[in-house]
PDB file of C-alpha atoms and ligand atoms in Angstrom:
ATOM      1  CA  UNK P  23      19.781  -7.066 -10.813  1.00  0.00           C
ATOM      2  CA  UNK P  24      16.980  -9.245 -12.506  1.00  0.00           C
ATOM      3  CA  UNK P  25      14.933 -10.697  -9.682  1.00  0.00           C
ATOM      4  CA  UNK P  26      14.008 -14.650 -10.253  1.00  0.00           C
ATOM      5  CA  UNK P  27      10.409 -14.635  -9.899  1.00  0.00           C
ATOM      6  CA  UNK P  28       8.980 -11.598 -11.211  1.00  0.00           C
ATOM      7  CA  UNK P  29       8.111 -11.931 -14.548  1.00  0.00           C
ATOM      8  CA  UNK P  30       9.209  -9.431 -17.399  1.00  0.00           C
ATOM      9  CA  UNK P  31       5.210  -9.711 -19.232  1.00  0.00           C
ATOM     10  CA  UNK P  32       4.875  -6.733 -16.093  1.00  0.00           C
ATOM     11  CA  UNK P  33       6.948  -4.511 -18.220  1.00  0.00           C
ATOM     12  CA  UNK P  34       4.080  -5.146 -21.406  1.00  0.00           C
ATOM     13  CA  UNK P  35       1.631  -4.927 -19.129  1.00  0.00           C
ATOM     14  CA  UNK P  36       3.195  -1.699 -17.681  1.00  0.00           C
ATOM     15  CA  UNK P  37       3.475   0.267 -20.670  1.00  0.00           C
ATOM     16  CA  UNK P  38       0.106  -1.243 -22.317  1.00  0.00           C
ATOM     17  CA  UNK P  39      -1.653   0.208 -19.298  1.00  0.00           C
ATOM     18  CA  UNK P  40       1.144   3.616 -18.533  1.00  0.00           C
ATOM     19  CA  UNK P  41       0.165   4.660 -22.286  1.00  0.00           C
ATOM     20  CA  UNK P  42      -3.443   5.229 -22.335  1.00  0.00           C
ATOM     21  CA  UNK P  43      -3.259   6.776 -18.687  1.00  0.00           C
ATOM     22  CA  UNK P  44      -0.845   8.942 -19.167  1.00  0.00           C
ATOM     23  CA  UNK P  45      -2.551  10.681 -22.745  1.00  0.00           C
ATOM     24  CA  UNK P  46      -5.947  10.822 -20.469  1.00  0.00           C
ATOM     25  CA  UNK P  47      -3.904  12.426 -18.103  1.00  0.00           C
ATOM     26  CA  UNK P  48      -2.062  14.597 -20.549  1.00  0.00           C
ATOM     27  CA  UNK P  49      -5.284  15.571 -22.164  1.00  0.00           C
ATOM     28  CA  UNK P  50      -7.046  16.529 -19.134  1.00  0.00           C
ATOM     29  CA  UNK P  51      -4.666  18.893 -18.087  1.00  0.00           C
ATOM     30  CA  UNK P  52      -4.239  16.564 -14.647  1.00  0.00           C
ATOM     31  CA  UNK P  53      -0.747  15.539 -15.617  1.00  0.00           C
ATOM     32  CA  UNK P  54       1.393  17.014 -12.584  1.00  0.00           C
ATOM     33  CA  UNK P  55       5.150  17.160 -12.278  1.00  0.00           C
ATOM     34  CA  UNK P  56       4.993  14.914  -9.519  1.00  0.00           C
ATOM     35  CA  UNK P  57       2.507  12.283 -11.501  1.00  0.00           C
ATOM     36  CA  UNK P  58       5.665  12.033 -14.119  1.00  0.00           C
ATOM     37  CA  UNK P  59       8.714  12.027 -11.558  1.00  0.00           C
ATOM     38  CA  UNK P  60       6.435   8.845 -10.213  1.00  0.00           C
ATOM     39  CA  UNK P  61       6.548   7.229 -13.706  1.00  0.00           C
ATOM     40  CA  UNK P  62       9.665   7.805 -14.589  1.00  0.00           C
ATOM     41  CA  UNK P  63      10.611   6.028 -10.851  1.00  0.00           C
ATOM     42  CA  UNK P  64       8.465   3.130 -11.393  1.00  0.00           C
ATOM     43  CA  UNK P  65      10.087   2.589 -15.071  1.00  0.00           C
ATOM     44  CA  UNK P  66      13.811   3.284 -13.587  1.00  0.00           C
ATOM     45  CA  UNK P  67      12.641   0.231 -10.950  1.00  0.00           C
ATOM     46  CA  UNK P  68      11.236  -1.832 -13.157  1.00  0.00           C
ATOM     47  CA  UNK P  69      14.386  -1.586 -15.365  1.00  0.00           C
ATOM     48  CA  UNK P  70      16.476  -2.566 -12.483  1.00  0.00           C
ATOM     49  CA  UNK P  71      14.335  -5.424 -10.696  1.00  0.00           C
ATOM     50  CA  UNK P  72      12.966  -7.287 -14.151  1.00  0.00           C
ATOM     51  CA  UNK P  73      15.232  -5.449 -17.130  1.00  0.00           C
ATOM     52  CA  UNK P  74      11.864  -4.365 -19.335  1.00  0.00           C
ATOM     53  CA  UNK P  75      10.085  -2.169 -21.030  1.00  0.00           C
ATOM     54  CA  UNK P  76      13.674  -2.544 -22.994  1.00  0.00           C
ATOM     55  CA  UNK P  77      11.722  -2.025 -26.138  1.00  0.00           C
ATOM     56  CA  UNK P  78      15.145  -0.520 -27.482  1.00  0.00           C
ATOM     57  CA  UNK P  79      16.769  -4.601 -26.960  1.00  0.00           C
ATOM     58  CA  UNK P  80      13.665  -5.595 -28.204  1.00  0.00           C
ATOM     59  CA  UNK P  81      13.909  -4.105 -31.457  1.00  0.00           C
ATOM     60  CA  UNK P  82      17.631  -4.929 -31.687  1.00  0.00           C
ATOM     61  CA  UNK P  83      16.895  -8.731 -30.787  1.00  0.00           C
ATOM     62  CA  UNK P  84      14.629  -8.861 -33.897  1.00  0.00           C
ATOM     63  CA  UNK P  85      16.926  -7.571 -36.058  1.00  0.00           C
ATOM     64  CA  UNK P  86      19.468 -10.201 -34.512  1.00  0.00           C
ATOM     65  CA  UNK P  87      16.759 -12.952 -34.984  1.00  0.00           C
ATOM     66  CA  UNK P  88      18.038 -13.157 -31.354  1.00  0.00           C
ATOM     67  CA  UNK P  89      14.804 -15.484 -30.077  1.00  0.00           C
ATOM     68  CA  UNK P  90      16.508 -16.186 -26.892  1.00  0.00           C
ATOM     69  CA  UNK P  91      16.452 -13.191 -26.058  1.00  0.00           C
ATOM     70  CA  UNK P  92      13.424 -12.061 -27.270  1.00  0.00           C
ATOM     71  CA  UNK P  93      11.549 -14.904 -25.164  1.00  0.00           C
ATOM     72  CA  UNK P  94       8.797 -14.954 -27.343  1.00  0.00           C
ATOM     73  CA  UNK P  95       8.544 -15.663 -31.451  1.00  0.00           C
ATOM     74  CA  UNK P  96       9.705 -13.309 -33.313  1.00  0.00           C
ATOM     75  CA  UNK P  97       6.467 -12.594 -35.232  1.00  0.00           C
ATOM     76  CA  UNK P  98       4.931 -12.097 -31.906  1.00  0.00           C
ATOM     77  CA  UNK P  99       7.921  -9.417 -31.099  1.00  0.00           C
ATOM     78  CA  UNK P 100       7.451  -7.647 -34.657  1.00  0.00           C
ATOM     79  CA  UNK P 101       3.414  -7.215 -34.145  1.00  0.00           C
ATOM     80  CA  UNK P 102       4.299  -5.356 -30.642  1.00  0.00           C
ATOM     81  CA  UNK P 103       7.033  -3.318 -32.294  1.00  0.00           C
ATOM     82  CA  UNK P 104       5.126  -2.183 -34.937  1.00  0.00           C
ATOM     83  CA  UNK P 105       1.643  -1.922 -32.593  1.00  0.00           C
ATOM     84  CA  UNK P 106       3.687   0.379 -30.761  1.00  0.00           C
ATOM     85  CA  UNK P 107       4.824   2.384 -34.069  1.00  0.00           C
ATOM     86  CA  UNK P 108       1.031   2.623 -34.465  1.00  0.00           C
ATOM     87  CA  UNK P 109       0.186   3.711 -30.536  1.00  0.00           C
ATOM     88  CA  UNK P 110       2.922   6.357 -31.488  1.00  0.00           C
ATOM     89  CA  UNK P 111       1.330   7.922 -33.839  1.00  0.00           C
ATOM     90  CA  UNK P 112      -2.088   8.484 -32.150  1.00  0.00           C
ATOM     91  CA  UNK P 113      -0.128   9.823 -28.610  1.00  0.00           C
ATOM     92  CA  UNK P 114       3.242  10.814 -29.507  1.00  0.00           C
ATOM     93  CA  UNK P 115       5.748   9.797 -27.786  1.00  0.00           C
ATOM     94  CA  UNK P 116       4.739   8.606 -24.094  1.00  0.00           C
ATOM     95  CA  UNK P 117       6.576   5.307 -24.098  1.00  0.00           C
ATOM     96  CA  UNK P 118       9.927   7.392 -24.742  1.00  0.00           C
ATOM     97  CA  UNK P 119       9.205  10.139 -22.068  1.00  0.00           C
ATOM     98  CA  UNK P 120       7.779   7.979 -19.323  1.00  0.00           C
ATOM     99  CA  UNK P 121       7.929   4.095 -19.744  1.00  0.00           C
ATOM    100  CA  UNK P 122      11.111   3.317 -20.711  1.00  0.00           C
ATOM    101  CA  UNK P 123      13.553   2.861 -17.991  1.00  0.00           C
ATOM    102  CA  UNK P 124      16.516   4.157 -20.555  1.00  0.00           C
ATOM    103  CA  UNK P 125      14.678   7.457 -20.629  1.00  0.00           C
ATOM    104  CA  UNK P 126      13.018   7.810 -17.329  1.00  0.00           C
ATOM    105  CA  UNK P 127      17.210   7.333 -15.710  1.00  0.00           C
ATOM    106  CA  UNK P 128      18.386  10.170 -18.146  1.00  0.00           C
ATOM    107  CA  UNK P 129      14.828  12.687 -17.595  1.00  0.00           C
ATOM    108  CA  UNK P 130      15.495  11.763 -13.571  1.00  0.00           C
ATOM    109  CA  UNK P 131      19.362  12.671 -14.044  1.00  0.00           C
ATOM    110  CA  UNK P 132      17.986  16.175 -16.009  1.00  0.00           C
ATOM    111  CA  UNK P 133      15.718  17.012 -13.272  1.00  0.00           C
ATOM    112  CA  UNK P 134      18.864  17.602 -11.242  1.00  0.00           C
ATOM    113  CA  UNK P 135      19.853  21.439 -11.229  1.00  0.00           C
ATOM    114  CA  UNK P 136      23.063  21.838 -12.651  1.00  0.00           C
ATOM    115  CA  UNK P 137      23.890  24.429 -15.669  1.00  0.00           C
ATOM    116  CA  UNK P 138      22.153  22.861 -18.917  1.00  0.00           C
ATOM    117  CA  UNK P 139      23.906  22.548 -22.527  1.00  0.00           C
ATOM    118  CA  UNK P 140      22.517  25.323 -24.895  1.00  0.00           C
ATOM    119  CA  UNK P 141      20.428  22.911 -27.376  1.00  0.00           C
ATOM    120  CA  UNK P 142      21.575  21.592 -30.574  1.00  0.00           C
ATOM    121  CA  UNK P 143      20.305  22.515 -34.179  1.00  0.00           C
ATOM    122  CA  UNK P 144      18.173  20.065 -34.648  1.00  0.00           C
ATOM    123  CA  UNK P 145      19.532  19.444 -38.412  1.00  0.00           C
ATOM    124  CA  UNK P 146      22.222  18.295 -37.005  1.00  0.00           C
ATOM    125  CA  UNK P 147      21.940  15.684 -34.265  1.00  0.00           C
ATOM    126  CA  UNK P 148      18.775  14.572 -37.089  1.00  0.00           C
ATOM    127  CA  UNK P 149      22.290  13.875 -39.318  1.00  0.00           C
ATOM    128  CA  UNK P 150      24.190  12.320 -37.019  1.00  0.00           C
ATOM    129  CA  UNK P 151      21.294  10.194 -35.598  1.00  0.00           C
ATOM    130  CA  UNK P 152      20.763   9.244 -39.326  1.00  0.00           C
ATOM    131  CA  UNK P 153      24.308   7.813 -39.534  1.00  0.00           C
ATOM    132  CA  UNK P 154      24.060   6.172 -36.009  1.00  0.00           C
ATOM    133  CA  UNK P 155      21.164   4.401 -36.966  1.00  0.00           C
ATOM    134  CA  UNK P 156      22.541   2.955 -40.321  1.00  0.00           C
ATOM    135  CA  UNK P 157      25.707   1.431 -38.563  1.00  0.00           C
ATOM    136  CA  UNK P 158      22.771   0.198 -36.042  1.00  0.00           C
ATOM    137  CA  UNK P 159      21.424  -2.101 -38.912  1.00  0.00           C
ATOM    138  CA  UNK P 160      24.578  -2.415 -40.866  1.00  0.00           C
ATOM    139  CA  UNK P 161      26.441  -4.142 -37.517  1.00  0.00           C
ATOM    140  CA  UNK P 162      22.988  -6.286 -37.432  1.00  0.00           C
ATOM    141  CA  UNK P 163      23.084  -7.402 -40.763  1.00  0.00           C
ATOM    142  CA  UNK P 164      26.630  -7.575 -41.781  1.00  0.00           C
ATOM    143  CA  UNK P 165      28.257  -8.295 -38.251  1.00  0.00           C
ATOM    144  CA  UNK P 166      25.609  -9.679 -36.584  1.00  0.00           C
ATOM    145  CA  UNK P 167      26.363  -7.760 -33.891  1.00  0.00           C
ATOM    146  CA  UNK P 168      24.122  -5.402 -31.875  1.00  0.00           C
ATOM    147  CA  UNK P 169      25.869  -1.774 -31.085  1.00  0.00           C
ATOM    148  CA  UNK P 170      23.224  -1.480 -28.332  1.00  0.00           C
ATOM    149  CA  UNK P 171      25.376  -3.560 -26.362  1.00  0.00           C
ATOM    150  CA  UNK P 172      28.072  -1.396 -25.966  1.00  0.00           C
ATOM    151  CA  UNK P 173      26.835   1.419 -23.958  1.00  0.00           C
ATOM    152  CA  UNK P 174      26.005  -0.132 -20.833  1.00  0.00           C
ATOM    153  CA  UNK P 175      22.896   0.187 -20.272  1.00  0.00           C
ATOM    154  CA  UNK P 176      22.573  -4.253 -19.649  1.00  0.00           C
ATOM    155  CA  UNK P 177      25.287  -3.429 -16.904  1.00  0.00           C
ATOM    156  CA  UNK P 178      23.846  -0.362 -15.633  1.00  0.00           C
ATOM    157  CA  UNK P 179      20.281  -2.026 -14.877  1.00  0.00           C
ATOM    158  CA  UNK P 180      21.752  -5.498 -13.477  1.00  0.00           C
ATOM    159  CA  UNK P 181      24.290  -3.076 -10.917  1.00  0.00           C
ATOM    160  CA  UNK P 182      27.305  -4.536 -12.422  1.00  0.00           C
ATOM    161  CA  UNK P 183      29.873  -2.435 -11.113  1.00  0.00           C
ATOM    162  CA  UNK P 184      32.885  -3.967 -12.307  1.00  0.00           C
ATOM    163  CA  UNK P 185      32.512  -4.164 -15.736  1.00  0.00           C
ATOM    164  CA  UNK P 186      34.035  -1.399 -17.937  1.00  0.00           C
ATOM    165  CA  UNK P 187      30.720  -0.840 -19.875  1.00  0.00           C
ATOM    166  CA  UNK P 188      28.897   0.056 -16.573  1.00  0.00           C
ATOM    167  CA  UNK P 189      31.420   3.081 -16.391  1.00  0.00           C
ATOM    168  CA  UNK P 190      29.906   3.710 -20.191  1.00  0.00           C
ATOM    169  CA  UNK P 191      26.805   4.127 -19.001  1.00  0.00           C
ATOM    170  CA  UNK P 192      27.546   5.856 -16.207  1.00  0.00           C
ATOM    171  CA  UNK P 193      29.007   8.760 -18.391  1.00  0.00           C
ATOM    172  CA  UNK P 194      26.321   8.848 -20.752  1.00  0.00           C
ATOM    173  CA  UNK P 195      24.364   9.696 -17.749  1.00  0.00           C
ATOM    174  CA  UNK P 196      26.673  12.618 -16.260  1.00  0.00           C
ATOM    175  CA  UNK P 197      26.188  14.144 -19.488  1.00  0.00           C
ATOM    176  CA  UNK P 198      22.526  13.047 -19.536  1.00  0.00           C
ATOM    177  CA  UNK P 199      23.067  16.071 -16.672  1.00  0.00           C
ATOM    178  CA  UNK P 200      23.162  19.195 -18.454  1.00  0.00           C
ATOM    179  CA  UNK P 201      22.454  17.943 -22.064  1.00  0.00           C
ATOM    180  CA  UNK P 202      18.678  16.139 -22.755  1.00  0.00           C
ATOM    181  CA  UNK P 203      18.883  12.651 -23.342  1.00  0.00           C
ATOM    182  CA  UNK P 204      21.996  11.434 -25.301  1.00  0.00           C
ATOM    183  CA  UNK P 205      20.875   7.997 -25.915  1.00  0.00           C
ATOM    184  CA  UNK P 206      17.537   8.486 -26.679  1.00  0.00           C
ATOM    185  CA  UNK P 207      18.170  11.666 -28.826  1.00  0.00           C
ATOM    186  CA  UNK P 208      21.159   9.945 -31.092  1.00  0.00           C
ATOM    187  CA  UNK P 209      21.826   6.796 -30.301  1.00  0.00           C
ATOM    188  CA  UNK P 210      18.434   4.767 -29.619  1.00  0.00           C
ATOM    189  CA  UNK P 211      17.448   3.584 -32.604  1.00  0.00           C
ATOM    190  CA  UNK P 212      13.933   2.728 -31.760  1.00  0.00           C
ATOM    191  CA  UNK P 213      14.013   6.463 -30.847  1.00  0.00           C
ATOM    192  CA  UNK P 214      14.606   7.279 -34.184  1.00  0.00           C
ATOM    193  CA  UNK P 215      11.367   4.960 -35.151  1.00  0.00           C
ATOM    194  CA  UNK P 216       9.308   6.817 -32.955  1.00  0.00           C
ATOM    195  CA  UNK P 217      10.628  10.288 -33.501  1.00  0.00           C
ATOM    196  CA  UNK P 218       8.908  10.075 -37.418  1.00  0.00           C
ATOM    197  CA  UNK P 219       6.206   8.462 -36.276  1.00  0.00           C
ATOM    198  CA  UNK P 220       5.676  11.388 -33.806  1.00  0.00           C
ATOM    199  CA  UNK P 221       6.179  14.479 -36.054  1.00  0.00           C
ATOM    200  CA  UNK P 222       2.398  13.230 -37.437  1.00  0.00           C
ATOM    201  CA  UNK P 223       1.111  12.231 -34.096  1.00  0.00           C
ATOM    202  CA  UNK P 224      -2.429  12.838 -33.950  1.00  0.00           C
ATOM    203  CA  UNK P 225      -1.939  14.329 -30.384  1.00  0.00           C
ATOM    204  CA  UNK P 226       0.557  16.703 -29.144  1.00  0.00           C
ATOM    205  CA  UNK P 227       1.587  20.006 -27.212  1.00  0.00           C
ATOM    206  CA  UNK P 228       0.104  22.754 -29.084  1.00  0.00           C
ATOM    207  CA  UNK P 229      -0.982  26.125 -28.413  1.00  0.00           C
ATOM    208  CA  UNK P 230      -3.733  27.676 -28.331  1.00  0.00           C
ATOM    209  CA  UNK P 231      -5.338  31.350 -29.573  1.00  0.00           C
ATOM    210  CA  UNK P 232      -4.137  32.388 -25.573  1.00  0.00           C
ATOM    211  CA  UNK P 233      -0.538  32.577 -26.694  1.00  0.00           C
ATOM    212  CA  UNK P 234       0.976  35.895 -26.603  1.00  0.00           C
ATOM    213  CA  UNK P 235       4.232  34.787 -28.408  1.00  0.00           C
ATOM    214  CA  UNK P 236       6.392  35.591 -25.349  1.00  0.00           C
ATOM    215  CA  UNK P 237       8.454  32.455 -26.407  1.00  0.00           C
ATOM    216  CA  UNK P 238       9.347  30.944 -22.682  1.00  0.00           C
ATOM    217  CA  UNK P 239       8.250  27.678 -23.553  1.00  0.00           C
ATOM    218  CA  UNK P 240      10.575  28.265 -26.516  1.00  0.00           C
ATOM    219  CA  UNK P 241      13.644  28.968 -24.357  1.00  0.00           C
ATOM    220  CA  UNK P 242      12.505  26.079 -22.027  1.00  0.00           C
ATOM    221  CA  UNK P 243      12.507  23.138 -24.395  1.00  0.00           C
ATOM    222  CA  UNK P 244      15.718  21.167 -23.964  1.00  0.00           C
ATOM    223  CA  UNK P 245      14.866  19.502 -27.363  1.00  0.00           C
ATOM    224  CA  UNK P 246      13.938  22.777 -29.608  1.00  0.00           C
ATOM    225  CA  UNK P 247      10.363  21.828 -30.349  1.00  0.00           C
ATOM    226  CA  UNK P 248       8.325  24.152 -28.507  1.00  0.00           C
ATOM    227  CA  UNK P 249       7.816  26.424 -31.601  1.00  0.00           C
ATOM    228  CA  UNK P 250       4.582  26.338 -33.194  1.00  0.00           C
ATOM    229  CA  UNK P 251       5.360  25.172 -36.436  1.00  0.00           C
ATOM    230  CA  UNK P 252       7.913  22.452 -34.989  1.00  0.00           C
ATOM    231  CA  UNK P 253       6.592  19.029 -36.004  1.00  0.00           C
ATOM    232  CA  UNK P 254       7.538  17.327 -32.194  1.00  0.00           C
ATOM    233  CA  UNK P 255       9.428  14.255 -33.110  1.00  0.00           C
ATOM    234  CA  UNK P 256      11.700  14.765 -30.506  1.00  0.00           C
ATOM    235  CA  UNK P 257       9.135  15.842 -28.103  1.00  0.00           C
ATOM    236  CA  UNK P 258       9.166  14.077 -25.117  1.00  0.00           C
ATOM    237  CA  UNK P 259       5.961  15.427 -23.514  1.00  0.00           C
ATOM    238  CA  UNK P 260       8.050  16.374 -20.470  1.00  0.00           C
ATOM    239  CA  UNK P 261       5.613  19.061 -20.035  1.00  0.00           C
ATOM    240  CA  UNK P 262       8.439  21.831 -19.678  1.00  0.00           C
ATOM    241  CA  UNK P 263       7.118  24.214 -22.080  1.00  0.00           C
ATOM    242  CA  UNK P 264       3.600  23.487 -20.267  1.00  0.00           C
ATOM    243  CA  UNK P 265       5.334  24.803 -16.963  1.00  0.00           C
ATOM    244  CA  UNK P 266       6.467  28.152 -17.902  1.00  0.00           C
ATOM    245  CA  UNK P 267       3.792  28.582 -20.304  1.00  0.00           C
ATOM    246  CA  UNK P 268       2.106  32.538 -18.143  1.00  0.00           C
ATOM    247  CA  UNK P 269      -0.574  32.152 -20.089  1.00  0.00           C
ATOM    248  CA  UNK P 270      -1.819  28.546 -19.666  1.00  0.00           C
ATOM    249  CA  UNK P 271      -2.003  28.586 -23.123  1.00  0.00           C
ATOM    250  CA  UNK P 272      -0.514  24.878 -24.422  1.00  0.00           C
ATOM    251  CA  UNK P 273      -2.304  21.958 -24.041  1.00  0.00           C
ATOM    252  CA  UNK P 274      -2.071  18.393 -25.578  1.00  0.00           C
ATOM    253  CA  UNK P 275      -4.999  17.942 -27.909  1.00  0.00           C
ATOM    254  CA  UNK P 276      -6.073  16.611 -31.266  1.00  0.00           C
ATOM    255  CA  UNK P 277      -4.197  18.632 -34.413  1.00  0.00           C
TER     256      UNK P 277
HETATM  257  S1  SF4 R   5      14.210   6.907 -27.169  1.00  0.00           S
HETATM  258 FE1  SF4 R   5      15.089   4.980 -26.995  1.00  0.00          FE
HETATM  259  S2  SF4 R   5      16.188   4.881 -24.816  1.00  0.00           S
HETATM  260 FE2  SF4 R   5      15.104   6.692 -25.359  1.00  0.00          FE
HETATM  261  S3  SF4 R   5      13.362   6.405 -23.935  1.00  0.00           S
HETATM  262 FE3  SF4 R   5      12.758   6.080 -26.153  1.00  0.00          FE
HETATM  263  S4  SF4 R   5      13.069   4.048 -26.588  1.00  0.00           S
HETATM  264 FE4  SF4 R   5      13.884   4.624 -24.613  1.00  0.00          FE
HETATM  265  S1  SF4 R   6       9.524  21.440 -23.457  1.00  0.00           S
HETATM  266 FE1  SF4 R   6       7.015  20.826 -24.357  1.00  0.00          FE
HETATM  267  S2  SF4 R   6       7.903  21.178 -26.280  1.00  0.00           S
HETATM  268 FE2  SF4 R   6       9.708  20.616 -25.568  1.00  0.00          FE
HETATM  269  S3  SF4 R   6      10.399  18.335 -25.302  1.00  0.00           S
HETATM  270 FE3  SF4 R   6       8.872  19.240 -23.398  1.00  0.00          FE
HETATM  271  S4  SF4 R   6       6.950  18.482 -24.034  1.00  0.00           S
HETATM  272 FE4  SF4 R   6       7.606  18.382 -25.585  1.00  0.00          FE
END
């Protein structure tokens, strides 16, 4: 339902302002749950209004060399994608956590209080994700096809309810009620690249000496990333670990 007259560049501005703002608030310990939900709601609304900031689709258009879909020279789009990967090396996955409309709508679904699925072993998901990433690149290079177009994201945010693909994304959203972010953790090619960068990010959630090893954070984390030694590649900075920590021992800080 992209609304004519609202420039899609608003999505880019939102990301450029949003990432440092969220990082600052996280670092100062002032990023409360309500603020996170507000960001995710804004992101979803932007997804409906202007289909932006849809960075996974930008990556797909770059790989397909689809300049019409990009609405900008390929060089500029590649530069921005590299810039945002570099930002993940500093801040972690703030874009995925709060600003991407696809991630945000799954995050909101997971807030619905229904029984949650047990977290899947990280190595298993890593292998599945790697296979999907290879399929993504193979389909783009050998078949000139973007596999993201088959998950109904465009139809969902365009409210194209007559399309069968709309139903595909609805099913993904239904799964998101109990399995945390299936699209982000298995399918999204950009998320896979961000995940690698986030493992080395300068700022991430870390435990202080106040930690009593009660493991409440580990039990709460939907992605199995809350252990002291976890690299945090799949940490979406959701804050669930921080919220349940009785010792107030987790903060978003430099390694
Ligand atoms: S993993 Fe992909 S779809 Fe999910 S939030 Fe990140 S960029 Fe968006
Ligand atoms: S619970 Fe903590 S470690 Fe797990 S994804 Fe959320 S912020 Fe990251």
